[in-house]
Amino acid sequence: MANSNRVTIALVGCGNIARAHWRGIRYHAPHMEVTAVVDADSERAAAMADRTGAPAFDSLGEALAKGDFDAVDLMLPHDLHEQAAVEAFAAGKHVVLEKPMAMDLESCDRILAAAERAATVFMIAEQSQYWPDVVKAGEMIEAGAIGEVISARASFYDPLRTDPNDPIPWRFQLRRSGGGICIDGGAHWIRPLRMWFGEIDEVIAVLGHPVANMEGESAAHAILRFANGVTATFDALLTDGVVRPDDDFHITGTKGELVIEQGREGRLLLYDEDHPHGKVIMELFPGKVDSYGFELHDFSLAVLQGKPLQASPQYSLGELRTALAIYRSVESRRWEKVW
């Protein structure tokens, strides 16, 4: 098990997200040390081994048998989440698992049961829980800066990045991803809404497929109704076209509005009676890329000190349930309950 001041961890899956996690560990998770890297692609594993100085393994099973680490950071296609998490829990490891927990609730139940049997720390990595602008906006909403919240708008846009060597990536295949942009990147926009307003009660939605070779949705428009009466619109788009940058969030209240501009160099703005043209509250968010490190630091403190995670793995089911309700709404053409 971990000693008093460090958590040794295996990076499982050495794609792009692993590089972001490695950067976060280097700069913002001082109690964490990478002591193994795992990928079925030997070239990717070797490249990550060069970066981290950790030994490489070609499977999680081999790493569990031969490696030396307290925890695993699972960054795998969605259809592999359950198998890898259950295997790691059976070996007594702490687990941080990239969102979503799994593609369906039954699989999530089995993962949660394995975590309970292991009695180790289990975290779902949702970086937007740690975005500095999102956290600050929540503090301002709680303090009444814009009065009583009426409505909100979340806009998720992602440019299509193509790899000529991988024309149909796993994210484009329903059997591997479980859906499109709602279940995947859109979760980063649904989580802040839940942090600010509480649980989503029901949704109604339409989906589109502008990316021809993607089986899941690459466009979505949804209305989210929260249990407290707030409504929000959720717009998501993946495209290889040119689109004017839109704001990430608008939160409108009885006394003003908060706006989070798009991207890692956006600003958090307050519009109210004293600042009708907008007051800059925060600008330039290095923390948006640093958030990978913030979440892994949170995980390390849970392992070392027993500190409660900022969000439990059960809490992460809210994004998955919202995506699944969106999918049901498209089929029924009616409002669908989230819980």
mmCIF file of C-alpha atoms in Angstrom:
data_model
loop_
_atom_site.group_PDB
_atom_site.id
_atom_site.type_symbol
_atom_site.label_atom_id
_atom_site.label_comp_id
_atom_site.label_asym_id
_atom_site.label_seq_id
_atom_site.Cartn_x
_atom_site.Cartn_y
_atom_site.Cartn_z
ATOM 1 C CA MET A 1 0.000 0.000 0.000
ATOM 2 C CA ALA A 2 0.970 3.645 -0.280
ATOM 3 C CA ASN A 3 3.453 5.053 2.203
ATOM 4 C CA SER A 4 2.711 8.210 4.156
ATOM 5 C CA ASN A 5 3.604 10.716 1.471
ATOM 6 C CA ARG A 6 3.238 9.202 -1.994
ATOM 7 C CA VAL A 7 0.944 7.108 -4.150
ATOM 8 C CA THR A 8 2.533 4.982 -6.830
ATOM 9 C CA ILE A 9 0.324 4.638 -9.889
ATOM 10 C CA ALA A 10 0.147 2.821 -13.226
ATOM 11 C CA LEU A 11 -1.035 4.751 -16.275
ATOM 12 C CA VAL A 12 -3.231 2.295 -18.178
ATOM 13 C CA GLY A 13 -3.837 3.423 -21.751
ATOM 14 C CA CYS A 14 -1.141 5.641 -23.219
ATOM 15 C CA GLY A 15 -3.083 7.778 -25.699
ATOM 16 C CA ASN A 16 -3.525 11.546 -25.720
ATOM 17 C CA ILE A 17 -5.359 11.684 -22.402
ATOM 18 C CA ALA A 18 -2.480 9.887 -20.689
ATOM 19 C CA ARG A 19 -0.119 12.670 -21.712
ATOM 20 C CA ALA A 20 -2.477 15.192 -20.120
ATOM 21 C CA HIS A 21 -2.640 13.109 -16.934
ATOM 22 C CA TRP A 22 1.147 12.791 -16.884
ATOM 23 C CA ARG A 23 1.541 16.558 -17.195
ATOM 24 C CA GLY A 24 -0.944 17.017 -14.357
ATOM 25 C CA ILE A 25 0.951 14.592 -12.140
ATOM 26 C CA ARG A 26 4.270 16.305 -12.831
ATOM 27 C CA TYR A 27 3.071 19.803 -11.998
ATOM 28 C CA HIS A 28 0.104 19.471 -9.653
ATOM 29 C CA ALA A 29 0.074 16.083 -7.911
ATOM 30 C CA PRO A 30 3.195 16.173 -5.722
ATOM 31 C CA HIS A 31 2.293 13.021 -3.771
ATOM 32 C CA MET A 32 1.948 10.848 -6.860
ATOM 33 C CA GLU A 33 4.618 8.860 -8.716
ATOM 34 C CA VAL A 34 4.152 6.920 -11.958
ATOM 35 C CA THR A 35 5.816 3.515 -11.591
ATOM 36 C CA ALA A 36 4.227 1.636 -14.511
ATOM 37 C CA VAL A 37 2.688 2.347 -17.913
ATOM 38 C CA VAL A 38 0.423 -0.022 -19.813
ATOM 39 C CA ASP A 39 -0.715 -0.168 -23.429
ATOM 40 C CA ALA A 40 -1.356 -2.976 -25.903
ATOM 41 C CA ASP A 41 0.380 -0.802 -28.520
ATOM 42 C CA SER A 42 4.061 -1.334 -27.748
ATOM 43 C CA GLU A 43 5.134 1.900 -29.444
ATOM 44 C CA ARG A 44 2.753 4.010 -27.370
ATOM 45 C CA ALA A 45 3.763 2.192 -24.202
ATOM 46 C CA ALA A 46 7.451 2.731 -24.987
ATOM 47 C CA ALA A 47 6.890 6.428 -25.676
ATOM 48 C CA MET A 48 5.134 6.873 -22.338
ATOM 49 C CA ALA A 49 7.842 4.866 -20.589
ATOM 50 C CA ASP A 50 10.405 7.288 -22.026
ATOM 51 C CA ARG A 51 8.403 10.246 -20.704
ATOM 52 C CA THR A 52 7.838 8.880 -17.221
ATOM 53 C CA GLY A 53 10.862 6.682 -16.632
ATOM 54 C CA ALA A 54 8.498 3.884 -15.602
ATOM 55 C CA PRO A 55 8.585 0.316 -16.933
ATOM 56 C CA ALA A 56 6.127 -0.560 -19.696
ATOM 57 C CA PHE A 57 3.706 -3.497 -19.803
ATOM 58 C CA ASP A 58 1.484 -4.673 -22.649
ATOM 59 C CA SER A 59 -1.533 -5.586 -20.513
ATOM 60 C CA LEU A 60 -3.078 -4.684 -17.190
ATOM 61 C CA GLY A 61 -2.815 -8.328 -16.136
ATOM 62 C CA GLU A 62 0.933 -8.346 -16.715
ATOM 63 C CA ALA A 63 1.329 -5.056 -14.860
ATOM 64 C CA LEU A 64 -0.655 -6.345 -11.876
ATOM 65 C CA ALA A 65 1.457 -9.493 -11.785
ATOM 66 C CA LYS A 66 4.878 -7.927 -12.267
ATOM 67 C CA GLY A 67 4.596 -4.210 -11.533
ATOM 68 C CA ASP A 68 4.861 -2.256 -8.299
ATOM 69 C CA PHE A 69 2.113 0.334 -7.732
ATOM 70 C CA ASP A 70 -0.689 1.211 -5.331
ATOM 71 C CA ALA A 71 -3.224 2.546 -7.841
ATOM 72 C CA VAL A 72 -4.243 2.477 -11.476
ATOM 73 C CA ASP A 73 -5.312 5.359 -13.701
ATOM 74 C CA LEU A 74 -7.579 3.743 -16.306
ATOM 75 C CA MET A 75 -7.762 5.699 -19.587
ATOM 76 C CA LEU A 76 -9.338 3.178 -21.941
ATOM 77 C CA PRO A 77 -12.190 2.946 -24.449
ATOM 78 C CA HIS A 78 -15.537 2.890 -22.665
ATOM 79 C CA ASP A 79 -16.250 -0.764 -23.426
ATOM 80 C CA LEU A 80 -13.113 -1.809 -21.516
ATOM 81 C CA HIS A 81 -13.882 0.112 -18.325
ATOM 82 C CA GLU A 82 -15.710 -2.618 -16.439
ATOM 83 C CA GLN A 83 -13.230 -5.396 -17.122
ATOM 84 C CA ALA A 84 -10.205 -3.273 -16.222
ATOM 85 C CA ALA A 85 -11.752 -1.722 -13.111
ATOM 86 C CA VAL A 86 -12.963 -5.060 -11.736
ATOM 87 C CA GLU A 87 -9.554 -6.629 -12.409
ATOM 88 C CA ALA A 88 -7.782 -3.784 -10.600
ATOM 89 C CA PHE A 89 -10.147 -3.913 -7.626
ATOM 90 C CA ALA A 90 -9.687 -7.679 -7.365
ATOM 91 C CA ALA A 91 -5.948 -7.014 -7.029
ATOM 92 C CA GLY A 92 -6.607 -4.557 -4.178
ATOM 93 C CA LYS A 93 -5.683 -1.441 -6.110
ATOM 94 C CA HIS A 94 -7.040 2.081 -5.770
ATOM 95 C CA VAL A 95 -8.705 3.104 -9.027
ATOM 96 C CA VAL A 96 -9.167 6.380 -10.879
ATOM 97 C CA LEU A 97 -11.267 5.752 -13.987
ATOM 98 C CA GLU A 98 -11.878 8.197 -16.820
ATOM 99 C CA LYS A 99 -15.520 9.124 -17.348
ATOM 100 C CA PRO A 100 -18.017 7.688 -18.053
ATOM 101 C CA MET A 101 -17.859 4.918 -15.482
ATOM 102 C CA ALA A 102 -19.310 2.581 -18.118
ATOM 103 C CA MET A 103 -21.725 2.583 -21.050
ATOM 104 C CA ASP A 104 -24.788 1.469 -19.086
ATOM 105 C CA LEU A 105 -26.037 1.477 -15.506
ATOM 106 C CA GLU A 106 -25.854 -2.299 -15.074
ATOM 107 C CA SER A 107 -22.138 -2.222 -15.787
ATOM 108 C CA CYS A 108 -21.747 0.685 -13.360
ATOM 109 C CA ASP A 109 -23.492 -1.353 -10.652
ATOM 110 C CA ARG A 110 -20.996 -4.180 -11.119
ATOM 111 C CA ILE A 111 -18.044 -1.778 -10.961
ATOM 112 C CA LEU A 112 -19.386 -0.134 -7.799
ATOM 113 C CA ALA A 113 -19.909 -3.550 -6.208
ATOM 114 C CA ALA A 114 -16.304 -4.507 -7.001
ATOM 115 C CA ALA A 115 -15.109 -1.223 -5.493
ATOM 116 C CA GLU A 116 -17.080 -1.887 -2.321
ATOM 117 C CA ARG A 117 -15.587 -5.363 -1.997
ATOM 118 C CA ALA A 118 -12.075 -3.997 -2.465
ATOM 119 C CA ALA A 119 -12.618 -1.175 0.053
ATOM 120 C CA THR A 120 -10.063 0.947 -1.811
ATOM 121 C CA VAL A 121 -10.410 4.496 -3.141
ATOM 122 C CA PHE A 122 -12.459 4.782 -6.316
ATOM 123 C CA MET A 123 -12.710 7.989 -8.325
ATOM 124 C CA ILE A 124 -14.267 8.879 -11.677
ATOM 125 C CA ALA A 125 -12.055 11.459 -13.365
ATOM 126 C CA GLU A 126 -14.229 14.434 -14.358
ATOM 127 C CA GLN A 127 -11.947 17.365 -14.958
ATOM 128 C CA SER A 128 -14.636 20.065 -15.031
ATOM 129 C CA GLN A 129 -15.265 19.448 -11.319
ATOM 130 C CA TYR A 130 -11.934 21.279 -10.859
ATOM 131 C CA TRP A 131 -12.111 24.009 -13.525
ATOM 132 C CA PRO A 132 -11.290 27.269 -11.676
ATOM 133 C CA ASP A 133 -13.880 29.323 -13.573
ATOM 134 C CA VAL A 134 -16.605 26.775 -12.849
ATOM 135 C CA VAL A 135 -15.703 26.694 -9.156
ATOM 136 C CA LYS A 136 -15.630 30.500 -8.944
ATOM 137 C CA ALA A 137 -18.963 30.809 -10.766
ATOM 138 C CA GLY A 138 -20.481 28.399 -8.262
ATOM 139 C CA GLU A 139 -19.224 30.506 -5.371
ATOM 140 C CA MET A 140 -20.728 33.634 -6.927
ATOM 141 C CA ILE A 141 -24.077 31.949 -7.564
ATOM 142 C CA GLU A 142 -24.152 30.738 -3.962
ATOM 143 C CA ALA A 143 -23.332 34.265 -2.744
ATOM 144 C CA GLY A 144 -26.253 35.719 -4.717
ATOM 145 C CA ALA A 145 -24.181 37.700 -7.208
ATOM 146 C CA ILE A 146 -26.837 37.324 -9.923
ATOM 147 C CA GLY A 147 -29.859 36.909 -7.683
ATOM 148 C CA GLU A 148 -32.090 33.896 -8.104
ATOM 149 C CA VAL A 149 -31.038 31.757 -11.072
ATOM 150 C CA ILE A 150 -33.636 31.619 -13.852
ATOM 151 C CA SER A 151 -31.943 29.685 -16.637
ATOM 152 C CA ALA A 152 -28.617 28.705 -18.141
ATOM 153 C CA ARG A 153 -27.071 27.779 -21.455
ATOM 154 C CA ALA A 154 -24.201 25.344 -22.003
ATOM 155 C CA SER A 155 -22.492 25.159 -25.390
ATOM 156 C CA PHE A 156 -20.030 22.376 -26.127
ATOM 157 C CA TYR A 157 -18.103 22.591 -29.396
ATOM 158 C CA ASP A 158 -15.266 20.304 -30.415
ATOM 159 C CA PRO A 159 -13.309 20.500 -33.684
ATOM 160 C CA LEU A 160 -12.991 17.206 -35.532
ATOM 161 C CA ARG A 161 -9.429 15.909 -35.321
ATOM 162 C CA THR A 162 -8.737 13.214 -37.893
ATOM 163 C CA ASP A 163 -5.956 10.663 -37.966
ATOM 164 C CA PRO A 164 -5.299 9.220 -41.447
ATOM 165 C CA ASN A 165 -4.111 6.016 -39.798
ATOM 166 C CA ASP A 166 -7.339 5.669 -37.811
ATOM 167 C CA PRO A 167 -10.249 6.854 -39.990
ATOM 168 C CA ILE A 168 -12.899 5.324 -37.696
ATOM 169 C CA PRO A 169 -11.616 5.758 -34.107
ATOM 170 C CA TRP A 170 -13.189 3.837 -31.255
ATOM 171 C CA ARG A 171 -15.189 6.905 -30.222
ATOM 172 C CA PHE A 172 -17.048 6.672 -33.554
ATOM 173 C CA GLN A 173 -18.182 3.082 -32.865
ATOM 174 C CA LEU A 174 -21.321 2.644 -30.745
ATOM 175 C CA ARG A 175 -20.309 -0.780 -29.454
ATOM 176 C CA ARG A 176 -17.156 0.769 -27.986
ATOM 177 C CA SER A 177 -18.349 4.229 -26.935
ATOM 178 C CA GLY A 178 -21.985 3.678 -25.965
ATOM 179 C CA GLY A 179 -23.019 6.891 -27.715
ATOM 180 C CA GLY A 180 -21.661 10.081 -29.194
ATOM 181 C CA ILE A 181 -20.708 13.471 -27.834
ATOM 182 C CA CYS A 182 -23.358 13.524 -25.077
ATOM 183 C CA ILE A 183 -21.944 10.519 -23.224
ATOM 184 C CA ASP A 184 -18.366 11.606 -23.916
ATOM 185 C CA GLY A 185 -17.090 15.200 -24.029
ATOM 186 C CA GLY A 186 -20.490 16.689 -23.320
ATOM 187 C CA ALA A 187 -20.199 15.358 -19.763
ATOM 188 C CA HIS A 188 -17.728 18.179 -19.054
ATOM 189 C CA TRP A 189 -20.554 20.670 -19.652
ATOM 190 C CA ILE A 190 -23.270 18.730 -17.841
ATOM 191 C CA ARG A 191 -21.198 18.392 -14.637
ATOM 192 C CA PRO A 192 -20.904 22.177 -14.004
ATOM 193 C CA LEU A 193 -24.656 22.589 -14.458
ATOM 194 C CA ARG A 194 -25.235 19.916 -11.801
ATOM 195 C CA MET A 195 -22.647 21.521 -9.496
ATOM 196 C CA TRP A 196 -24.469 24.849 -9.746
ATOM 197 C CA PHE A 197 -28.131 23.832 -9.780
ATOM 198 C CA GLY A 198 -28.408 20.340 -8.319
ATOM 199 C CA GLU A 199 -29.831 17.293 -10.022
ATOM 200 C CA ILE A 200 -31.448 17.247 -13.440
ATOM 201 C CA ASP A 201 -34.993 15.909 -13.240
ATOM 202 C CA GLU A 202 -35.872 15.395 -16.912
ATOM 203 C CA VAL A 203 -34.713 16.166 -20.445
ATOM 204 C CA ILE A 204 -36.014 16.480 -23.977
ATOM 205 C CA ALA A 205 -33.679 16.418 -26.946
ATOM 206 C CA VAL A 206 -32.937 16.043 -30.636
ATOM 207 C CA LEU A 207 -29.724 14.632 -32.121
ATOM 208 C CA GLY A 208 -27.884 15.029 -35.401
ATOM 209 C CA HIS A 209 -25.153 13.194 -37.293
ATOM 210 C CA PRO A 210 -23.123 15.718 -39.310
ATOM 211 C CA VAL A 211 -19.967 13.554 -39.017
ATOM 212 C CA ALA A 212 -20.807 10.878 -41.566
ATOM 213 C CA ASN A 213 -18.586 8.050 -40.313
ATOM 214 C CA MET A 214 -19.535 8.477 -36.650
ATOM 215 C CA GLU A 215 -22.234 6.062 -35.479
ATOM 216 C CA GLY A 216 -23.179 8.080 -32.404
ATOM 217 C CA GLU A 217 -24.472 11.632 -32.406
ATOM 218 C CA SER A 218 -22.156 14.461 -33.430
ATOM 219 C CA ALA A 219 -24.746 17.170 -32.746
ATOM 220 C CA ALA A 220 -27.231 17.548 -29.912
ATOM 221 C CA HIS A 221 -29.787 20.057 -28.683
ATOM 222 C CA ALA A 222 -31.417 19.412 -25.319
ATOM 223 C CA ILE A 223 -33.474 21.182 -22.681
ATOM 224 C CA LEU A 224 -32.656 20.164 -19.126
ATOM 225 C CA ARG A 225 -35.153 20.751 -16.327
ATOM 226 C CA PHE A 226 -33.647 20.677 -12.843
ATOM 227 C CA ALA A 227 -35.410 19.518 -9.707
ATOM 228 C CA ASN A 228 -35.236 23.067 -8.312
ATOM 229 C CA GLY A 229 -37.081 24.497 -11.325
ATOM 230 C CA VAL A 230 -34.111 25.955 -13.212
ATOM 231 C CA THR A 231 -33.998 25.147 -16.927
ATOM 232 C CA ALA A 232 -30.905 24.966 -19.097
ATOM 233 C CA THR A 233 -30.207 24.387 -22.752
ATOM 234 C CA PHE A 234 -27.390 22.074 -23.773
ATOM 235 C CA ASP A 235 -25.943 22.385 -27.278
ATOM 236 C CA ALA A 236 -23.150 20.099 -28.442
ATOM 237 C CA LEU A 237 -21.375 19.871 -31.780
ATOM 238 C CA LEU A 238 -18.483 17.972 -33.317
ATOM 239 C CA THR A 239 -17.614 19.282 -36.769
ATOM 240 C CA ASP A 240 -14.781 19.703 -39.235
ATOM 241 C CA GLY A 241 -16.364 22.959 -40.432
ATOM 242 C CA VAL A 242 -15.493 26.486 -39.349
ATOM 243 C CA VAL A 243 -17.643 27.689 -36.462
ATOM 244 C CA ARG A 244 -17.531 31.009 -34.622
ATOM 245 C CA PRO A 245 -16.406 30.400 -31.028
ATOM 246 C CA ASP A 246 -19.345 30.473 -28.641
ATOM 247 C CA ASP A 247 -19.405 31.012 -24.888
ATOM 248 C CA ASP A 248 -19.192 27.868 -22.795
ATOM 249 C CA PHE A 249 -21.833 28.959 -20.296
ATOM 250 C CA HIS A 250 -24.396 31.660 -19.632
ATOM 251 C CA ILE A 251 -26.066 31.659 -16.204
ATOM 252 C CA THR A 252 -28.917 34.151 -16.018
ATOM 253 C CA GLY A 253 -30.424 35.355 -12.749
ATOM 254 C CA THR A 254 -32.900 37.924 -11.526
ATOM 255 C CA LYS A 255 -30.113 40.469 -10.905
ATOM 256 C CA GLY A 256 -27.552 39.698 -13.573
ATOM 257 C CA GLU A 257 -25.693 37.130 -15.622
ATOM 258 C CA LEU A 258 -22.456 35.174 -15.456
ATOM 259 C CA VAL A 259 -20.691 34.282 -18.695
ATOM 260 C CA ILE A 260 -17.809 31.844 -19.157
ATOM 261 C CA GLU A 261 -16.169 32.382 -22.513
ATOM 262 C CA GLN A 262 -14.976 29.467 -24.597
ATOM 263 C CA GLY A 263 -11.610 27.852 -24.277
ATOM 264 C CA ARG A 264 -8.620 27.770 -21.992
ATOM 265 C CA GLU A 265 -7.964 31.471 -22.523
ATOM 266 C CA GLY A 266 -11.507 32.650 -21.956
ATOM 267 C CA ARG A 267 -12.819 34.860 -19.169
ATOM 268 C CA LEU A 268 -15.443 34.708 -16.438
ATOM 269 C CA LEU A 269 -17.599 37.833 -16.708
ATOM 270 C CA LEU A 270 -20.276 39.326 -14.465
ATOM 271 C CA TYR A 271 -23.062 41.473 -15.915
ATOM 272 C CA ASP A 272 -25.197 43.332 -13.389
ATOM 273 C CA GLU A 273 -26.593 46.798 -12.639
ATOM 274 C CA ASP A 274 -23.172 48.128 -11.674
ATOM 275 C CA HIS A 275 -21.429 46.452 -14.619
ATOM 276 C CA PRO A 276 -23.815 46.506 -17.609
ATOM 277 C CA HIS A 277 -20.900 46.014 -20.019
ATOM 278 C CA GLY A 278 -19.382 43.190 -17.994
ATOM 279 C CA LYS A 279 -16.816 42.952 -15.228
ATOM 280 C CA VAL A 280 -13.912 40.542 -15.648
ATOM 281 C CA ILE A 281 -13.835 38.220 -12.637
ATOM 282 C CA MET A 282 -11.210 35.792 -13.951
ATOM 283 C CA GLU A 283 -9.235 35.541 -17.176
ATOM 284 C CA LEU A 284 -6.806 33.149 -18.796
ATOM 285 C CA PHE A 285 -7.588 29.780 -17.257
ATOM 286 C CA PRO A 286 -4.379 27.731 -17.137
ATOM 287 C CA GLY A 287 -6.260 25.673 -14.601
ATOM 288 C CA LYS A 288 -8.419 24.160 -17.329
ATOM 289 C CA VAL A 289 -5.498 22.103 -18.553
ATOM 290 C CA ASP A 290 -4.099 21.898 -15.024
ATOM 291 C CA SER A 291 -7.383 20.374 -13.855
ATOM 292 C CA TYR A 292 -6.107 16.884 -14.711
ATOM 293 C CA GLY A 293 -3.475 17.405 -12.045
ATOM 294 C CA PHE A 294 -5.960 18.899 -9.586
ATOM 295 C CA GLU A 295 -8.207 15.824 -9.838
ATOM 296 C CA LEU A 296 -5.299 13.401 -9.449
ATOM 297 C CA HIS A 297 -4.037 15.360 -6.451
ATOM 298 C CA ASP A 298 -7.516 15.047 -4.932
ATOM 299 C CA PHE A 299 -7.332 11.295 -5.570
ATOM 300 C CA SER A 300 -3.906 11.049 -3.913
ATOM 301 C CA LEU A 301 -5.133 12.833 -0.778
ATOM 302 C CA ALA A 302 -8.066 10.413 -0.557
ATOM 303 C CA VAL A 303 -5.633 7.496 -0.701
ATOM 304 C CA LEU A 304 -3.058 8.935 1.702
ATOM 305 C CA GLN A 305 -5.187 10.853 4.185
ATOM 306 C CA GLY A 306 -8.698 9.479 3.757
ATOM 307 C CA LYS A 307 -9.849 12.915 2.596
ATOM 308 C CA PRO A 308 -13.304 12.720 0.947
ATOM 309 C CA LEU A 309 -13.191 13.171 -2.809
ATOM 310 C CA GLN A 310 -14.737 16.357 -4.160
ATOM 311 C CA ALA A 311 -17.195 14.117 -6.011
ATOM 312 C CA SER A 312 -17.976 10.476 -5.272
ATOM 313 C CA PRO A 313 -18.060 7.888 -8.072
ATOM 314 C CA GLN A 314 -21.812 7.578 -7.513
ATOM 315 C CA TYR A 315 -22.182 11.303 -8.201
ATOM 316 C CA SER A 316 -20.668 10.791 -11.672
ATOM 317 C CA LEU A 317 -23.689 8.711 -12.650
ATOM 318 C CA GLY A 318 -25.567 11.988 -13.122
ATOM 319 C CA GLU A 319 -23.792 12.742 -16.408
ATOM 320 C CA LEU A 320 -24.266 9.194 -17.683
ATOM 321 C CA ARG A 321 -27.935 9.175 -16.679
ATOM 322 C CA THR A 322 -28.447 12.519 -18.408
ATOM 323 C CA ALA A 323 -26.904 11.222 -21.633
ATOM 324 C CA LEU A 324 -28.983 8.037 -21.498
ATOM 325 C CA ALA A 325 -32.151 10.091 -20.882
ATOM 326 C CA ILE A 326 -31.261 12.250 -23.899
ATOM 327 C CA TYR A 327 -31.006 9.102 -26.013
ATOM 328 C CA ARG A 328 -34.351 7.838 -24.727
ATOM 329 C CA SER A 329 -35.957 11.207 -25.429
ATOM 330 C CA VAL A 330 -34.863 11.088 -29.052
ATOM 331 C CA GLU A 331 -36.580 7.714 -29.394
ATOM 332 C CA SER A 332 -39.770 8.651 -27.520
ATOM 333 C CA ARG A 333 -39.886 12.308 -28.694
ATOM 334 C CA ARG A 334 -40.958 13.193 -25.154
ATOM 335 C CA TRP A 335 -39.532 14.382 -21.837
ATOM 336 C CA GLU A 336 -37.574 11.602 -20.141
ATOM 337 C CA LYS A 337 -36.690 11.302 -16.457
ATOM 338 C CA VAL A 338 -33.008 11.221 -15.527
ATOM 339 C CA TRP A 339 -33.373 9.447 -12.160
#
